[in-house]
């Protein structure tokens, strides 16, 4: 329970914060502080400080302008400090991470009088690996001026690339750079960075000769000192997939705060998705065999290691044969279908028995390979520790990272093959499975993909069952006014408390929702796109700051083609520039009193903050229903229907409701903002579900023609 001391600490900090900032208490913010504090303080724990029982997760929706960041910090930090727990604040965007680090947390300390240490955690892939960079340069020297073999030619870098890696080493050695990619004064290309970083399977950890000066481990040492860690959803999921506590604090000692929590489900299903390109995997297996033969030559004196490598020859050959047979089978079964479309989805995630059998063979063989390579990895570790007389330490250091890469690729093949080789249990949520045709420089390839349709089971198993406590918050967690979809998607315990805290914005006076008269229904794409083009041709010349949100690339490109070149040249179009650059140029134009219009898709419907004059008109071309052929959504809706339920009511409408709320939410970002929202889809008026969608929106002033 929230004892008197904690209550006084939190109330005192809140009052101090308001006084120093010259603010008045916002009702929604005040209620949010109380709700989170009561929930976290009520978590039962044993004498060792570990949680007992459930009721440890709090769900709270806080409208834009509520001040939710300060609310959850004020409520959670004193409780975490009293219970000797760490806090991990996880976000979905870099912008919110920067806001936390540069604004909210410093204000919490200076204006609320709360003492805490904090910092931003990043994955290993954001840090420079000295050893890998040195090995790449050494390899270039060994290859000489001219590479003799195909494998060597692919590893040969140009002079500019070599100098780029040397420059990274020099900047780090001189102390001009701390090894964080984001801190580089100049950008570095992805191919060069991949050669200059590492992952957990390549890293030799304390055995590395550069361990004491390693940028990643230096950052990890700092992280262990922090009371609060700012991370992102991807990093949290990566940590959980490694068992928890590998990168971030251990779950049982952590209170997680998932800001932008509506992204957590999608991030989770994406993180636990698998893919494998058939022909590419065949080519890679042949290359991997040659890599192992080179290791065999280097380790010829070690009988055990040699036997491990030699025993891989047969399963590697079997995997190549299986993939050849699998490719032929896919061609037979899907050739006609993949000629008409670049993707084929297996209905309800059920693959034909012939595919299951072949994938069972591949899974069985690749699992044997994984186990054998793990034995090789263990031996190389021993070699690096100097514990094997006939296997030099240098050999271990040279080959450990390379075998780590090989192990990672084989594991990926195993996970995909296993997903295709087993059937989903009756009544359980299915796995979406589909085949995609890939047109590459090396010809047509077929990519097998699989993804869970829901994050529920994964989050329950890896996170909710283990963490001390959690808060899930966002401006849009409800769908058509209810939390049902969120609880189902994230697998939250049914007794988790939830609350909604309304925005203080004056929606009815500051914003108008317009649905103009239209001749066409969006169901007729051709006619609707034509009318949409006519509307925008008339509207855009009159706009000062406008964001047009399209439903698809096809729709956006069609409209652009109907516009005169002069008008197109003045529009900032998603895909032509990076998102941050589009927003920068848009702000610059408005600052210079020039009109500016942005054409964007779903990624511009959220996370875009353009207050005041930067945005006065949002145009939504169509109700944001899911793309009908999305494999994950389609498989999920099929499953809902097989349960005798209505997928449109239970899944499609709630998802559209959340997206529509997010899209309209781009307009008002501060209490003084003004503007209008135009929705060019009259189904919100003419269809029964339209009333649900409109009722879930903030109370904008409405004008329906």
XYZ file of C-alpha atoms in Angstrom:
705
model
C 0.000 0.000 0.000
C 0.947 3.647 -0.412
C 2.245 4.412 3.083
C 2.217 7.876 4.619
C 5.911 8.529 3.975
C 5.684 7.648 0.286
C 2.509 9.646 -0.121
C 4.115 12.728 1.413
C 7.250 12.299 -0.717
C 5.271 12.107 -3.960
C 2.872 14.920 -3.066
C 5.747 17.102 -1.903
C 7.727 16.512 -5.100
C 4.678 17.316 -7.229
C 3.951 20.533 -5.339
C 7.602 21.605 -5.548
C 7.650 20.878 -9.279
C 4.520 22.965 -9.898
C 5.773 25.868 -7.780
C 9.182 26.026 -9.447
C 7.660 25.780 -12.928
C 4.965 28.331 -12.128
C 2.251 25.839 -13.095
C -1.160 24.880 -11.799
C -2.024 21.246 -11.188
C -3.705 19.584 -14.155
C -6.534 17.338 -13.064
C -5.583 14.524 -15.451
C -1.932 14.645 -14.456
C -2.778 14.662 -10.756
C -5.082 11.643 -11.148
C -2.456 9.813 -13.212
C 0.195 10.304 -10.513
C -2.208 8.917 -7.915
C -3.290 5.949 -10.060
C 0.263 4.809 -10.853
C 1.504 5.380 -7.301
C -1.345 3.321 -5.798
C -0.792 0.516 -8.283
C 2.983 0.218 -7.837
C 2.867 0.672 -4.069
C 0.324 -2.146 -3.786
C 2.603 -4.782 -5.328
C 3.116 -7.502 -2.676
C 6.709 -8.642 -2.064
C 8.525 -11.135 0.150
C 11.356 -10.642 2.623
C 13.910 -10.782 -0.214
C 12.137 -7.970 -2.059
C 10.756 -10.137 -4.857
C 7.197 -9.731 -6.062
C 4.580 -12.208 -4.942
C 1.343 -12.690 -6.858
C 0.015 -10.606 -9.751
C -1.781 -7.224 -9.905
C 1.551 -5.608 -10.735
C 0.707 -3.932 -14.057
C -0.967 -0.537 -14.449
C -2.486 0.649 -17.738
C -3.198 4.346 -18.198
C -4.189 6.357 -21.251
C -3.310 10.042 -21.000
C -4.406 12.477 -23.692
C -1.984 14.869 -25.352
C -1.129 17.723 -23.009
C -1.778 15.763 -19.811
C 1.904 15.800 -18.863
C 2.114 12.015 -18.626
C 5.931 11.808 -18.622
C 6.329 13.868 -15.460
C 3.324 12.045 -13.967
C 4.780 8.556 -14.289
C 8.236 9.716 -13.204
C 6.920 11.435 -10.072
C 4.837 8.383 -9.180
C 7.369 5.637 -9.885
C 10.794 6.956 -8.840
C 10.130 7.318 -5.062
C 8.527 3.855 -4.940
C 11.384 2.253 -6.882
C 13.936 3.877 -4.591
C 12.110 2.725 -1.461
C 11.809 -0.847 -2.817
C 15.407 -0.795 -4.145
C 14.289 -1.432 -7.712
C 15.537 -0.074 -11.009
C 13.291 1.719 -13.499
C 13.450 1.111 -17.241
C 11.534 3.693 -19.282
C 11.019 2.234 -22.734
C 9.858 4.294 -25.718
C 9.138 3.623 -29.386
C 10.785 6.739 -30.817
C 14.126 8.517 -30.590
C 12.287 11.837 -30.160
C 10.753 10.750 -26.848
C 14.083 9.342 -25.643
C 15.706 12.702 -26.330
C 12.867 14.498 -24.534
C 13.364 12.297 -21.463
C 17.149 12.681 -21.365
C 17.379 16.359 -22.289
C 14.247 17.784 -20.680
C 12.008 15.684 -18.417
C 14.587 13.932 -16.233
C 16.701 17.062 -15.637
C 13.483 18.893 -14.669
C 12.537 16.091 -12.285
C 15.830 16.566 -10.452
C 16.040 20.361 -10.534
C 12.364 21.257 -10.075
C 10.896 18.348 -8.114
C 13.895 17.834 -5.851
C 14.157 14.124 -6.630
C 17.642 12.641 -6.512
C 18.401 9.966 -9.084
C 20.965 8.906 -11.642
C 19.913 8.072 -15.178
C 21.148 7.503 -18.703
C 20.298 6.246 -22.168
C 20.907 2.563 -22.910
C 21.631 1.378 -26.434
C 22.142 -1.993 -28.032
C 25.589 -3.389 -28.750
C 25.116 -2.598 -32.431
C 25.264 1.151 -31.731
C 28.830 0.854 -30.366
C 32.194 0.602 -32.092
C 34.033 -2.722 -31.835
C 37.781 -2.046 -31.797
C 38.708 -5.688 -32.334
C 36.478 -6.147 -35.368
C 37.754 -2.948 -36.956
C 41.362 -4.036 -36.381
C 40.649 -7.484 -37.830
C 39.086 -5.985 -40.952
C 42.171 -3.857 -41.564
C 44.479 -6.805 -40.889
C 42.450 -8.888 -43.328
C 42.868 -6.223 -46.028
C 46.645 -6.387 -45.609
C 46.581 -10.191 -45.858
C 44.446 -10.125 -49.024
C 47.030 -7.921 -50.705
C 46.419 -5.782 -53.737
C 44.513 -8.372 -55.753
C 42.110 -10.970 -54.351
C 42.624 -14.347 -56.022
C 39.382 -16.095 -55.115
C 35.684 -15.186 -55.214
C 35.329 -15.278 -51.419
C 38.345 -13.017 -51.020
C 37.093 -10.589 -53.678
C 33.849 -10.081 -51.743
C 35.890 -9.198 -48.634
C 38.185 -6.707 -50.376
C 37.445 -3.084 -49.495
C 38.212 0.013 -51.499
C 40.744 2.626 -50.392
C 38.027 5.039 -49.211
C 36.371 2.338 -47.098
C 39.668 1.324 -45.506
C 40.420 4.944 -44.661
C 36.955 5.307 -43.135
C 37.605 2.427 -40.716
C 41.073 3.781 -39.914
C 39.499 7.141 -39.148
C 37.065 5.534 -36.689
C 39.948 3.819 -34.897
C 41.938 7.038 -34.816
C 39.070 9.162 -33.447
C 38.384 6.641 -30.700
C 42.056 6.178 -29.768
C 42.589 9.945 -29.522
C 39.592 10.406 -27.235
C 37.760 12.588 -29.756
C 34.916 10.060 -29.902
C 33.391 7.731 -27.300
C 32.529 4.895 -29.698
C 28.787 5.641 -29.832
C 27.617 5.736 -33.446
C 25.099 8.458 -32.636
C 27.887 10.700 -31.327
C 29.863 10.708 -34.579
C 30.182 14.196 -36.094
C 29.807 12.682 -39.575
C 27.585 9.816 -40.667
C 29.117 6.432 -41.406
C 27.612 4.129 -44.029
C 25.778 0.994 -42.890
C 28.157 -1.447 -44.690
C 31.197 0.103 -42.978
C 29.461 0.227 -39.604
C 28.496 -3.461 -39.840
C 32.194 -4.265 -40.175
C 32.996 -2.021 -37.214
C 30.514 -3.275 -34.631
C 29.614 -6.603 -33.028
C 26.803 -8.655 -31.520
C 26.540 -10.990 -28.543
C 27.525 -14.052 -30.603
C 30.688 -12.448 -32.012
C 31.821 -10.690 -28.849
C 34.472 -12.508 -26.814
C 33.618 -10.423 -23.765
C 36.325 -10.416 -21.066
C 38.559 -12.591 -23.244
C 38.946 -9.763 -25.754
C 42.269 -7.940 -25.609
C 40.354 -4.657 -25.973
C 37.802 -5.427 -23.259
C 39.096 -2.786 -20.821
C 38.630 -0.013 -23.396
C 35.545 -1.434 -25.155
C 32.943 1.338 -25.739
C 30.009 -1.031 -25.191
C 31.254 -2.453 -21.894
C 32.260 0.973 -20.640
C 28.674 2.050 -21.303
C 27.402 -1.099 -19.556
C 29.431 -0.273 -16.454
C 27.795 3.148 -16.345
C 24.357 1.610 -16.840
C 24.746 -0.557 -13.752
C 25.142 2.608 -11.632
C 21.926 4.245 -12.849
C 18.646 4.304 -10.935
C 16.692 4.837 -14.151
C 17.501 3.582 -17.624
C 15.956 5.056 -20.773
C 15.714 2.435 -23.522
C 13.512 1.543 -26.468
C 11.083 -1.321 -26.988
C 13.492 -3.161 -29.312
C 16.284 -3.162 -26.725
C 13.949 -4.383 -23.978
C 12.769 -7.238 -26.223
C 16.356 -8.092 -27.190
C 17.271 -8.279 -23.503
C 14.260 -10.491 -22.744
C 15.112 -12.837 -25.635
C 18.532 -13.339 -24.005
C 16.849 -14.293 -20.729
C 16.558 -10.818 -19.171
C 19.315 -8.991 -17.339
C 21.842 -9.508 -20.152
C 21.781 -5.863 -21.236
C 19.315 -4.133 -18.927
C 18.607 -4.698 -15.219
C 17.067 -8.082 -14.381
C 13.250 -8.098 -14.839
C 12.539 -9.202 -11.260
C 14.412 -6.108 -10.003
C 12.810 -3.734 -12.475
C 9.756 -1.540 -12.825
C 9.150 -1.093 -16.556
C 7.392 1.971 -17.919
C 6.320 1.482 -21.520
C 5.637 4.930 -22.918
C 4.110 4.865 -26.405
C 2.834 1.500 -25.192
C 0.501 1.047 -28.155
C 3.590 0.025 -30.160
C 4.620 -2.785 -27.817
C 2.491 -5.505 -29.422
C 3.693 -4.843 -32.962
C 7.311 -4.523 -31.830
C 7.059 -7.873 -30.040
C 5.577 -9.819 -32.953
C 8.201 -8.292 -35.239
C 11.028 -9.197 -32.859
C 9.936 -12.842 -32.710
C 9.373 -13.185 -36.455
C 11.609 -15.377 -38.634
C 12.572 -15.428 -42.300
C 14.760 -17.441 -44.654
C 15.583 -16.961 -48.328
C 15.881 -20.355 -49.955
C 18.493 -19.846 -52.715
C 20.427 -17.326 -50.637
C 20.625 -19.882 -47.809
C 21.932 -22.507 -50.235
C 24.693 -20.188 -51.411
C 25.520 -19.214 -47.855
C 25.796 -22.862 -46.754
C 28.360 -23.504 -49.465
C 30.339 -20.464 -48.327
C 30.044 -21.513 -44.663
C 31.478 -24.934 -45.547
C 34.539 -23.250 -47.024
C 34.878 -21.110 -43.887
C 34.856 -24.239 -41.721
C 37.489 -25.842 -43.938
C 39.753 -22.860 -43.290
C 39.229 -23.287 -39.552
C 40.015 -26.980 -40.008
C 43.384 -26.048 -41.482
C 44.139 -23.610 -38.649
C 43.115 -26.117 -35.970
C 44.487 -29.268 -37.542
C 46.536 -30.083 -34.416
C 43.498 -30.230 -32.140
C 41.870 -33.643 -32.506
C 38.539 -32.809 -30.812
C 37.969 -29.555 -32.685
C 38.911 -31.233 -35.946
C 36.407 -34.011 -35.311
C 33.657 -31.482 -34.534
C 34.286 -29.660 -37.818
C 34.510 -32.875 -39.833
C 31.174 -34.039 -38.388
C 29.512 -30.924 -39.818
C 30.235 -31.904 -43.434
C 27.356 -34.391 -43.651
C 24.609 -32.243 -42.078
C 25.708 -29.236 -44.173
C 25.355 -31.356 -47.291
C 21.973 -32.625 -46.101
C 20.757 -29.071 -45.500
C 21.805 -28.026 -49.008
C 19.975 -31.028 -50.490
C 16.861 -30.300 -48.425
C 16.824 -26.680 -49.553
C 17.177 -27.746 -53.185
C 14.235 -30.119 -52.810
C 12.290 -27.455 -50.899
C 12.847 -24.874 -53.648
C 11.589 -27.326 -56.268
C 8.530 -28.117 -54.161
C 7.683 -24.441 -53.692
C 7.998 -23.890 -57.427
C 5.564 -26.747 -58.077
C 3.027 -25.658 -55.479
C 3.169 -21.890 -55.802
C 4.535 -20.988 -59.231
C 1.165 -20.000 -60.709
C 0.183 -18.038 -57.602
C 3.509 -16.197 -57.271
C 3.386 -15.241 -60.954
C 0.249 -13.204 -60.183
C 1.404 -11.679 -56.901
C 4.717 -11.385 -55.065
C 3.338 -12.951 -51.881
C 1.374 -16.066 -50.979
C -0.070 -16.534 -47.504
C -0.998 -19.918 -46.093
C -4.601 -19.704 -44.906
C -4.799 -19.774 -41.085
C -1.026 -20.299 -41.079
C -1.424 -23.956 -42.098
C 1.259 -25.136 -44.535
C 0.841 -28.252 -46.731
C 2.060 -31.514 -45.244
C 4.721 -31.880 -47.956
C 6.284 -28.572 -46.868
C 5.981 -29.510 -43.194
C 7.887 -32.763 -43.762
C 10.762 -31.088 -45.590
C 10.955 -28.323 -43.003
C 10.989 -30.964 -40.265
C 14.059 -32.477 -41.940
C 15.716 -29.051 -42.179
C 14.873 -28.229 -38.550
C 16.243 -31.556 -37.316
C 19.479 -31.218 -39.270
C 20.025 -27.536 -38.466
C 19.456 -28.254 -34.774
C 22.264 -30.831 -34.912
C 24.472 -28.230 -36.577
C 23.618 -25.621 -33.922
C 24.546 -28.018 -31.115
C 27.833 -28.954 -32.805
C 28.762 -25.312 -33.513
C 28.016 -24.448 -29.888
C 30.587 -27.105 -28.934
C 33.094 -25.441 -31.275
C 32.319 -22.069 -29.685
C 33.004 -23.522 -26.220
C 36.362 -24.876 -27.380
C 37.322 -21.530 -28.893
C 36.455 -19.866 -25.587
C 38.759 -22.271 -23.789
C 41.480 -21.511 -26.327
C 41.126 -17.780 -25.677
C 41.491 -18.488 -21.967
C 44.735 -20.296 -22.733
C 43.394 -23.598 -21.412
C 44.122 -25.731 -24.538
C 47.762 -26.470 -25.261
C 47.395 -27.446 -28.946
C 44.925 -24.684 -29.820
C 46.639 -21.263 -29.716
C 44.908 -18.327 -28.083
C 45.318 -16.356 -31.306
C 43.345 -19.008 -33.214
C 40.494 -18.738 -30.745
C 40.439 -14.942 -30.968
C 40.505 -15.048 -34.770
C 37.762 -17.619 -35.231
C 35.352 -16.984 -32.355
C 33.626 -13.968 -33.995
C 33.420 -15.716 -37.380
C 31.869 -18.839 -35.896
C 29.495 -16.593 -33.922
C 28.183 -15.138 -37.196
C 27.785 -18.653 -38.593
C 25.929 -19.799 -35.477
C 23.536 -16.837 -35.679
C 22.635 -17.624 -39.302
C 22.091 -21.333 -38.620
C 19.915 -20.504 -35.609
C 17.762 -18.295 -37.837
C 17.321 -21.138 -40.317
C 16.447 -23.520 -37.489
C 13.818 -21.203 -35.983
C 12.146 -20.632 -39.367
C 12.238 -24.328 -40.281
C 10.847 -25.271 -36.884
C 8.009 -22.765 -37.300
C 7.096 -24.355 -40.658
C 7.460 -27.929 -39.413
C 4.954 -27.833 -36.556
C 1.223 -27.218 -36.451
C -0.329 -24.666 -34.137
C -2.229 -26.215 -31.237
C -6.007 -26.295 -31.555
C -7.656 -23.253 -30.004
C -4.337 -21.448 -29.591
C -3.408 -18.282 -31.442
C -1.922 -19.214 -34.829
C 1.348 -18.241 -36.454
C 1.144 -16.361 -39.740
C 3.208 -18.053 -42.462
C 3.770 -16.834 -45.988
C 6.111 -16.992 -48.978
C 7.405 -13.868 -50.677
C 9.006 -13.626 -54.102
C 12.218 -11.591 -54.075
C 13.663 -10.119 -57.274
C 17.380 -9.618 -56.725
C 20.499 -9.067 -58.805
C 21.112 -12.814 -58.556
C 17.669 -13.734 -59.877
C 14.365 -14.648 -58.265
C 14.454 -16.057 -54.749
C 11.683 -17.233 -52.444
C 11.613 -15.984 -48.867
C 9.765 -17.966 -46.198
C 8.431 -15.853 -43.350
C 6.558 -16.515 -40.132
C 5.277 -14.297 -37.346
C 3.103 -14.704 -34.276
C -0.198 -12.881 -34.803
C -0.275 -11.668 -31.206
C 2.299 -10.664 -28.625
C 0.187 -12.045 -25.774
C 1.888 -15.389 -25.087
C 5.403 -14.047 -25.713
C 5.052 -11.078 -23.352
C 3.378 -13.158 -20.690
C 6.147 -15.766 -20.779
C 9.144 -13.437 -21.002
C 8.010 -10.244 -19.282
C 4.815 -10.120 -17.229
C 5.546 -13.354 -15.337
C 8.986 -12.088 -14.271
C 9.014 -8.308 -13.879
C 8.512 -6.631 -10.506
C 6.041 -4.144 -11.940
C 5.040 -2.326 -15.116
C 3.218 0.763 -16.330
C 1.837 0.924 -19.871
C 0.901 4.384 -21.083
C 0.203 6.328 -24.266
C -2.168 8.942 -25.613
C -3.944 6.160 -27.546
C -4.336 2.827 -25.783
C -8.087 2.401 -26.080
C -9.909 1.393 -29.241
C -13.512 2.588 -29.659
C -13.250 3.705 -26.057
C -12.279 0.325 -24.577
C -9.073 -1.401 -23.413
C -10.186 -4.889 -24.565
C -7.993 -4.983 -27.665
C -4.886 -3.895 -25.734
C -5.373 -6.457 -22.966
C -5.893 -9.221 -25.523
C -2.978 -8.193 -27.740
C -0.464 -7.808 -24.899
C -1.650 -10.751 -22.785
C -2.213 -8.554 -19.740
C -3.693 -10.096 -16.586
C -7.397 -9.344 -16.432
C -7.106 -7.744 -12.990
C -4.611 -5.098 -14.141
C -6.093 -1.673 -13.294
C -6.729 0.714 -16.181
C -7.672 4.381 -16.375
C -8.222 7.182 -18.879
C -7.054 10.733 -18.194
C -8.479 13.270 -20.608
C -6.432 15.947 -22.335
C -6.870 19.514 -21.020
C -7.193 20.797 -24.611
C -10.330 22.683 -25.669
C -11.036 20.495 -28.687
C -14.470 21.889 -29.526
C -13.277 25.489 -29.756
C -9.780 24.929 -31.152
C -10.339 22.325 -33.872
C -12.946 21.496 -36.480
C -13.536 18.046 -37.995
C -14.828 18.422 -41.552
C -16.364 15.672 -43.680
C -17.169 17.265 -47.043
C -19.781 16.073 -49.516
C -18.253 13.560 -51.931
C -19.538 11.802 -55.015
C -17.542 8.575 -54.555
C -17.123 5.812 -51.997
C -13.555 4.714 -51.096
C -14.611 1.191 -52.042
C -14.280 2.360 -55.647
C -10.578 3.233 -55.595
C -10.457 4.710 -59.088
C -13.320 7.167 -58.604
C -12.280 8.036 -55.037
C -8.672 8.731 -56.049
C -9.873 10.951 -58.897
C -12.098 12.967 -56.561
C -9.326 13.104 -53.989
C -6.991 14.577 -56.615
C -9.568 17.207 -57.551
C -9.997 18.203 -53.899
C -6.264 18.530 -53.252
C -5.668 20.460 -56.491
C -8.111 23.058 -55.236
C -7.072 22.963 -51.570
C -3.259 22.878 -51.577
C -2.709 26.334 -53.176
C -4.710 27.857 -50.295
C -2.818 26.065 -47.501
C -0.126 27.542 -45.282
C 0.816 24.418 -43.295
C -0.854 21.138 -44.198
C -0.266 17.406 -43.659
C -1.984 15.007 -46.067
C -2.143 11.413 -44.837
C -2.630 8.805 -47.556
C -3.756 5.202 -47.154
C -1.153 3.692 -49.525
C 1.865 4.424 -51.704
C -0.278 3.707 -54.751
C -2.852 6.315 -53.756
C -0.206 8.946 -52.962
C 1.654 8.389 -56.224
C -1.575 8.535 -58.240
C -2.457 11.925 -56.736
C 1.052 13.263 -57.383
C 0.786 12.244 -61.033
C -2.382 14.326 -61.409
C -0.709 17.489 -60.159
C 1.261 19.999 -62.221
C 5.038 19.755 -61.879
C 5.260 23.183 -60.256
C 2.943 22.108 -57.438
C 4.704 18.743 -56.961
C 8.060 20.519 -56.639
C 6.725 22.445 -53.634
C 5.336 19.391 -51.796
C 7.494 17.431 -49.322
C 6.816 13.787 -50.154
C 7.550 10.771 -47.943
C 10.129 8.575 -49.644
C 11.882 11.435 -51.405
C 13.657 12.456 -48.190
C 14.181 11.028 -44.711
C 11.340 11.772 -42.302
C 13.437 14.044 -40.065
C 14.627 16.005 -43.099
C 11.056 16.482 -44.353
C 10.029 17.858 -40.955
C 13.097 20.115 -40.796
C 12.422 21.613 -44.211
C 8.740 22.020 -43.378
C 9.544 23.989 -40.209
C 12.107 26.070 -42.096
C 9.533 27.031 -44.734
C 6.969 28.021 -42.108
C 9.594 30.042 -40.214
C 10.297 31.899 -43.472
C 6.550 32.611 -43.915
C 6.384 30.235 -46.884
C 3.551 27.716 -47.355
C 4.438 24.053 -46.829
C 2.566 20.804 -47.505
C 3.649 17.286 -46.504
C 2.409 14.125 -48.231
C 2.846 11.120 -45.939
C 1.660 7.646 -45.023
C 1.062 5.852 -41.714
C 4.452 6.767 -40.198
C 3.459 10.457 -40.373
C 0.160 9.749 -38.601
C 1.926 9.454 -35.231
C 5.093 10.694 -33.569
C 4.973 13.922 -35.610
C 5.009 17.015 -33.393
C 4.275 20.223 -35.326
C 2.787 22.719 -32.848
C 1.339 26.133 -33.577
C 1.730 27.502 -37.098
C 3.729 24.445 -38.153
C 0.462 22.573 -38.739
C -3.022 24.026 -39.117
C -4.709 21.491 -41.426
C -4.634 17.677 -41.403
C -6.196 15.907 -44.393
C -7.000 12.196 -44.007
C -7.765 10.658 -47.370
C -9.395 7.460 -46.127
C -10.376 5.685 -42.910
C -7.204 3.836 -41.789
C -8.362 0.232 -42.036
C -5.675 -2.473 -42.123
C -4.293 -3.415 -45.510
C -6.438 -6.425 -46.538
C -3.486 -8.564 -47.633
C -1.257 -8.011 -44.580
C -0.307 -11.621 -43.706
C -0.343 -11.174 -39.930
C -3.636 -9.278 -39.747
C -5.281 -11.588 -42.277
C -4.266 -14.698 -40.330
C -5.488 -13.197 -37.065
C -8.870 -12.202 -38.489
C -9.273 -15.702 -39.947
C -8.600 -17.206 -36.522
C -11.138 -14.927 -34.852
C -13.748 -16.030 -37.387
C -12.999 -19.716 -36.730
C -13.789 -19.050 -33.065
C -17.295 -17.976 -34.082
C -16.571 -14.302 -33.438
C -16.809 -11.213 -35.660
C -13.309 -10.194 -36.755
C -14.491 -6.895 -38.237
C -16.064 -5.784 -34.960
C -13.391 -7.277 -32.705
C -10.197 -6.446 -34.600
C -10.603 -4.345 -37.753
C -12.728 -1.533 -36.288
C -10.681 -1.171 -33.056
C -7.431 -0.966 -35.038
C -8.934 1.644 -37.367
C -10.174 3.577 -34.328
C -6.697 3.767 -32.793
C -5.109 4.831 -36.049
C -7.744 7.482 -36.726
C -7.301 8.923 -33.236
C -3.526 9.033 -33.746
C -3.894 10.698 -37.156
C -6.245 13.427 -35.929
C -3.968 13.903 -32.916
C -1.301 15.464 -35.146
C -3.239 18.756 -35.173
C -3.405 20.001 -31.580
C -0.056 19.664 -29.798
C -0.379 22.529 -27.307
C -3.314 24.234 -25.605
C -3.024 27.268 -27.880
C -3.025 25.364 -31.209
C -5.833 25.942 -33.716
C -6.787 24.252 -36.975
C -8.988 21.831 -38.880
C -9.090 18.160 -39.824
C -10.642 17.067 -43.119
C -11.694 13.430 -43.514
C -12.359 12.543 -47.159
C -14.249 9.357 -46.378
C -17.989 9.616 -45.814
C -18.222 6.069 -44.466
C -17.747 7.655 -41.042
C -21.266 9.060 -41.557
C -22.977 6.550 -43.833
C -21.898 3.269 -42.192
C -22.961 1.960 -38.819
C -19.365 1.508 -37.640
C -18.683 5.145 -38.528
C -20.544 6.284 -35.409
C -18.212 4.148 -33.268
C -15.133 5.662 -34.891
C -16.388 9.236 -34.504
C -17.495 8.673 -30.906
C -13.968 7.545 -29.969
C -12.396 10.787 -31.245
C -11.852 13.866 -29.076
C -14.840 16.237 -29.095
C -13.821 18.282 -32.138
C -16.330 20.790 -33.480
C -17.930 19.022 -36.430
C -18.976 20.158 -39.881
C -20.527 17.486 -42.081
C -21.740 18.487 -45.549
